[in-house]
XYZ file of C-alpha atoms in Angstrom:
316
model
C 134.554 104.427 81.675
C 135.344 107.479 83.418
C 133.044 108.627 86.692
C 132.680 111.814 85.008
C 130.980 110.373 81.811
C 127.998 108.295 84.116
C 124.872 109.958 83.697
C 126.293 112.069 80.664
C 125.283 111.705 77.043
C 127.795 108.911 75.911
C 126.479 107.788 72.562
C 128.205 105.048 70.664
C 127.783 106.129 66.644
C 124.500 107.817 67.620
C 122.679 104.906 68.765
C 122.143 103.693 72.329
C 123.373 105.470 75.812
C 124.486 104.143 79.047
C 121.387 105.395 80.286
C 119.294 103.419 77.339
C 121.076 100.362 78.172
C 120.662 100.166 81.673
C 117.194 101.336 81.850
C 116.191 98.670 79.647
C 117.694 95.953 82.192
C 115.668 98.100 85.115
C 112.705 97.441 83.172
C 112.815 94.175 81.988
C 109.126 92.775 81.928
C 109.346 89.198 83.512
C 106.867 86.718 83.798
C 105.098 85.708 87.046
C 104.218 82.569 88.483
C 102.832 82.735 91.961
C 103.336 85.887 92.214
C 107.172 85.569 91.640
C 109.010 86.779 88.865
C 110.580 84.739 86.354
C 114.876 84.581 86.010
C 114.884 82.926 82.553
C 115.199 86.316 80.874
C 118.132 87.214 84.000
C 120.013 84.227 83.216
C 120.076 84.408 79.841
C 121.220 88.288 79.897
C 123.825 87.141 82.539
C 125.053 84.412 80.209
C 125.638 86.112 77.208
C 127.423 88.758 79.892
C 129.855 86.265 80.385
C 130.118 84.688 76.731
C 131.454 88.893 75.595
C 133.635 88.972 78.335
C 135.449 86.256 77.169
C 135.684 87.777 73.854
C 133.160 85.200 72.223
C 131.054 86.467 69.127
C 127.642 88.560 69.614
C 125.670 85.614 68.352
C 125.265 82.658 68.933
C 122.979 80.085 67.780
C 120.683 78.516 69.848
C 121.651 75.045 69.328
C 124.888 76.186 71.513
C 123.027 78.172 73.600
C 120.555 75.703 74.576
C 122.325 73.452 77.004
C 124.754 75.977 79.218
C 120.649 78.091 79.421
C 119.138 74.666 80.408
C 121.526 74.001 82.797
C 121.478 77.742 84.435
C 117.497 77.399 84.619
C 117.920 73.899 86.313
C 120.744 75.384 88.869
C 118.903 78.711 89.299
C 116.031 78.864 88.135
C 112.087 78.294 89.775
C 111.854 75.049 90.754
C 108.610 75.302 89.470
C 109.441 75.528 86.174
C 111.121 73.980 83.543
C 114.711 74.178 82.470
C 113.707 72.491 79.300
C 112.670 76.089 77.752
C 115.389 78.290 76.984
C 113.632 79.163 73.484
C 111.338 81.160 76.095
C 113.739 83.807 76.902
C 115.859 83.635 73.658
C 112.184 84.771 72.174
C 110.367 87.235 74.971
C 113.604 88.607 75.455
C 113.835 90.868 72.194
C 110.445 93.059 73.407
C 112.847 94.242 75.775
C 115.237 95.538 73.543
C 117.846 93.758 74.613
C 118.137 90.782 72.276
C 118.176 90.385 68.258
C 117.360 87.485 66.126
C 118.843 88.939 62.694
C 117.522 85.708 61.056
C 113.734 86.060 62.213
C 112.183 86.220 59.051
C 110.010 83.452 58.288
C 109.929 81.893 61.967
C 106.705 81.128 62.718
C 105.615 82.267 66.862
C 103.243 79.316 68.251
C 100.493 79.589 70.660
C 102.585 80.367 73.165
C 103.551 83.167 71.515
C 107.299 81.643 71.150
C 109.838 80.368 68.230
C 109.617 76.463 68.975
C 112.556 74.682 69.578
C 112.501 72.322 66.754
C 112.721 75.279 63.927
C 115.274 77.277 65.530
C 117.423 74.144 65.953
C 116.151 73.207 61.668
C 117.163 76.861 61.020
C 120.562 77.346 62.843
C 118.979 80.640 64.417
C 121.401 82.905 66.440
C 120.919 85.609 68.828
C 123.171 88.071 70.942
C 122.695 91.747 72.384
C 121.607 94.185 69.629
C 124.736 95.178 67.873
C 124.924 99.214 69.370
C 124.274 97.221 72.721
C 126.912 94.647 72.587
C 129.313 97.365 71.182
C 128.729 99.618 74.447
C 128.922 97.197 76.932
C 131.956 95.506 75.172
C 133.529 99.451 76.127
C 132.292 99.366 79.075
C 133.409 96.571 82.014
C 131.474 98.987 84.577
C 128.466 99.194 83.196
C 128.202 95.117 82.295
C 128.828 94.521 86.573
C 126.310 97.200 86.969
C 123.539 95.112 84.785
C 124.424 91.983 86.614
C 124.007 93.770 89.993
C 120.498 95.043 88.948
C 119.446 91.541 87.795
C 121.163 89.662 90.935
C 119.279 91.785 93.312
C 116.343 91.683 91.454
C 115.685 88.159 90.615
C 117.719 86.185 93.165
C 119.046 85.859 96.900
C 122.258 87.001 97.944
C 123.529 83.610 98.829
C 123.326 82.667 95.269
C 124.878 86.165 94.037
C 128.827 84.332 93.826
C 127.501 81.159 93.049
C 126.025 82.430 89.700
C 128.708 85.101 88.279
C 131.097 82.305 88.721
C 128.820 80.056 86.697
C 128.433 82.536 83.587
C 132.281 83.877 84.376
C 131.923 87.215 85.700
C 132.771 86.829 89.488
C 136.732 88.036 89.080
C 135.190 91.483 87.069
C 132.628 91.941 89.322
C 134.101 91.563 92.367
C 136.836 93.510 91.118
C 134.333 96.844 90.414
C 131.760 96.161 92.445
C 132.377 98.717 94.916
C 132.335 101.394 91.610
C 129.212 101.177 90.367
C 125.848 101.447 92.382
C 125.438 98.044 93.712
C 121.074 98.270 92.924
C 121.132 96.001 96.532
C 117.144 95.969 97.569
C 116.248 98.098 100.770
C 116.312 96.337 103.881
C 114.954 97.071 107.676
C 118.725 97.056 109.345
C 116.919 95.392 112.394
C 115.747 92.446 110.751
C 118.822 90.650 111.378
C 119.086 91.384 114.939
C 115.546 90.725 115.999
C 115.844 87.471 113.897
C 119.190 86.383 115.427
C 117.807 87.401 118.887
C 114.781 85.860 118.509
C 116.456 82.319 117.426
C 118.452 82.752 120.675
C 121.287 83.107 118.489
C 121.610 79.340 117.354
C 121.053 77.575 114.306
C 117.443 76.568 113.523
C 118.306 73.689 111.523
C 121.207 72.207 113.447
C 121.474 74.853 116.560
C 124.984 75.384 115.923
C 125.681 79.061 118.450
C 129.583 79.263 118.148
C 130.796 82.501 119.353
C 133.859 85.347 120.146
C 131.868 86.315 123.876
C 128.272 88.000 122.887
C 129.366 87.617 119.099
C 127.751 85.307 116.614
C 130.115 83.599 114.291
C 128.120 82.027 112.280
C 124.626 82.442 112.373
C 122.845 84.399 110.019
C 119.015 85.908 109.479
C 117.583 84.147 105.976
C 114.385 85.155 105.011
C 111.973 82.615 104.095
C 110.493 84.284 101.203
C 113.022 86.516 100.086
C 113.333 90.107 99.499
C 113.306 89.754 96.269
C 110.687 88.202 95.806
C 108.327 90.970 98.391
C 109.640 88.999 101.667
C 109.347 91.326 104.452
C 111.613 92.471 107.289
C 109.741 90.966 109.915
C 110.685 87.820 112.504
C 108.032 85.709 111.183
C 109.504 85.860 107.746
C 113.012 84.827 109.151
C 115.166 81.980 109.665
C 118.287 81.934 112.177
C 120.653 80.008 110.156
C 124.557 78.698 110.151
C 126.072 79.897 107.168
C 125.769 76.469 105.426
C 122.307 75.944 106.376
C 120.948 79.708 105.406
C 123.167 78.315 101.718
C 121.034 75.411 101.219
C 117.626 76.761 102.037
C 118.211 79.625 99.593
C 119.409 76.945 97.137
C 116.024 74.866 97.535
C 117.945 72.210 99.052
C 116.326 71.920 102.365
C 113.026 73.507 103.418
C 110.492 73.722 106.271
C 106.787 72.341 106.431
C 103.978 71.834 108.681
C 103.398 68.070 110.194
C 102.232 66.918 113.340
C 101.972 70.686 114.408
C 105.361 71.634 113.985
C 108.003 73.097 111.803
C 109.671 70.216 110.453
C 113.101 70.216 108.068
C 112.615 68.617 104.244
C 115.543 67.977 102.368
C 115.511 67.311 98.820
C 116.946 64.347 96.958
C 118.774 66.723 94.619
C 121.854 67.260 96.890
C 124.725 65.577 96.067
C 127.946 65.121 96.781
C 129.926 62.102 99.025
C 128.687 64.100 102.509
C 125.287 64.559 101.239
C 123.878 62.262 103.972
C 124.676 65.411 106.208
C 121.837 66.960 105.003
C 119.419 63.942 104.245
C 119.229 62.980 108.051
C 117.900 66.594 108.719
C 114.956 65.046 106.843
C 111.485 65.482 108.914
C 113.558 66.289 112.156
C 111.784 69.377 113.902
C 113.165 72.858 113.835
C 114.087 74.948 116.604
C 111.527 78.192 116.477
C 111.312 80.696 119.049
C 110.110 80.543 122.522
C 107.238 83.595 121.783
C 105.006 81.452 119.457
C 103.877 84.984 117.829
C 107.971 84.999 116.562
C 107.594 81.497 114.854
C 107.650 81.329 111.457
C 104.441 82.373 109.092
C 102.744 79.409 107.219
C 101.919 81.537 103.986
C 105.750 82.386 103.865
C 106.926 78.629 104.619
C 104.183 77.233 101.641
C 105.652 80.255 99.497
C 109.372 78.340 99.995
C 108.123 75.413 99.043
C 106.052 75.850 96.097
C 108.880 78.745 94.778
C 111.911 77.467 95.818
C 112.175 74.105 97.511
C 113.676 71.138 94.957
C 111.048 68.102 94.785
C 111.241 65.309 95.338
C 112.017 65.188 98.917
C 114.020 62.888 100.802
């Protein structure tokens, strides 16, 4: 779409805007558990991105749907819940105006206030984007990166951001127009990641890695511990200096940080795979490198907040 039709009244046969569309996705009611909002409804919108750009049909049932939203929820979802539920989103999803179930009639909503599994599997049920939706966003390649921008900054870290449009199959548009559509990328204190890095003494917390061009870190980078997505603040206790494939897997839940014996000690889940996976699995209960200032060490509440929110159990 052209630059000069954003923000203008472009109505597809009367019935929903580019403004309707993507002010539904800003508003998109999620559910909370401790205090952290939900992704099922994100990954679900993100997958059925990726199912219309590869010119698949609006619906589809949610016997197909099931396992590729199962496994998203499993990669990328909370920890602390379970990937076994994709009839969640596939039902809260429509009060948001973003997804029909044409063949509703006669489902019956539990006490849960969802369709259970069992009779939309019985049934053959299907669901897609409304039909005015789909037909927009079909029209529209800009305005289908700019949804999965808003939800990507919303719901997850950035470290994850390429990791998930290439699952669903919308990295090559996205990184393609990303830089022509507003990017929705959270506010952040431009500091944070010097103080961080400076406090760390510019070296790896997990492995102390400190390679560098003179003064110049190569690869060391400020993760926050709860992230700003989730409320993390911009502050030193709420940051990590981390190599690039460290800061990966602690966004990932595949290594975390806990309190024994009085200090900061690395966890490593039993999740990680892969033939060099012992890499990471002899990280397991080996102290971390924290700052000389104690007052710049990391904050309990946000290291407990990892774990319960993000860390993979069990642990090595």
């Amino acid at each position: 779409m052209p630059p000069s039709c954003r923000g203008v009244c472009c109505k597809l046969s009367g019935m929903v805007t580019r403004d309707d569309v993507i002010a539904r996705v800003e508003s998109l009611k999620a559910h909370k558990r401790y205090n952290r909002e939900s992704p099922h409804k994100a990954l679900l919108i993100l997958h059925s991105l990726g199912r219309m750009k590869a010119g698949e049909e609006r619906l589809q049932t949610f016997e197909e749907l099931r396992k590729p939203i199962s496994g998203l929820l499993g990669m990328f979802g909370s920890p602390g819940t379970s990937a076994a539920n994709p009839h969640h989103p596939f039902t809260a999803l429509r009060s948001d105006n973003l997804w029909d179930v044409p063949s509703d009639e006669g489902l019956v909503i539990n006490k849960d206030q969802m369709f259970s599994p069992a009779q939309l599997l019985e049934q053959q049920v299907a669901g897609g984007f409304p039909e005015d939706v789909h037909a927009l966003l079909e029209k529209d390649q800009e305005l289908v990166v700019e949804c999965a921008q808003m939800l990507l900054h919303r719901f997850f870290s950035e470290t994850r951001h390429d990791d998930i449009l290439q699952t669903v199959g919308l990295l090559d548009v996205t990184t393609e127009l990303r830089n022509r559509v507003p990017s929705h990328r959270l506010k952040r204190d431009p500091r944070f990641r010097r103080d961080v890095i400076h406090a760390y003494d510019a070296k790896c917390a997990v492995c102390s890695q400190d390679l560098s061009i003179g003064e110049i870190p190569l690869d060391i980078e400020a993760a926050h511990i709860r992230p700003v997505c989730d409320l993390g603040p911009d502050i030193i206790g709420n940051g990590l200096a981390l190599c690039s494939l460290h800061h990966k897997a602690f966004d990932h839940g595949v290594i975390g940080i806990r309190m024994e014996r009085e200090l900061f000690r690395i966890i490593v889940s039993r999740q990680v795979g892969g033939s060099d996976r012992q890499l990471l699995l002899d990280l397991n209960d080996e102290p971390i490198n924290v700052p000389e200032r104690p007052k710049l060490a990391p904050k309990l509440e946000f290291v407990e907040h990892h774990f319960r929110n993000y860390f993979r159990q069990p642990q090595a």
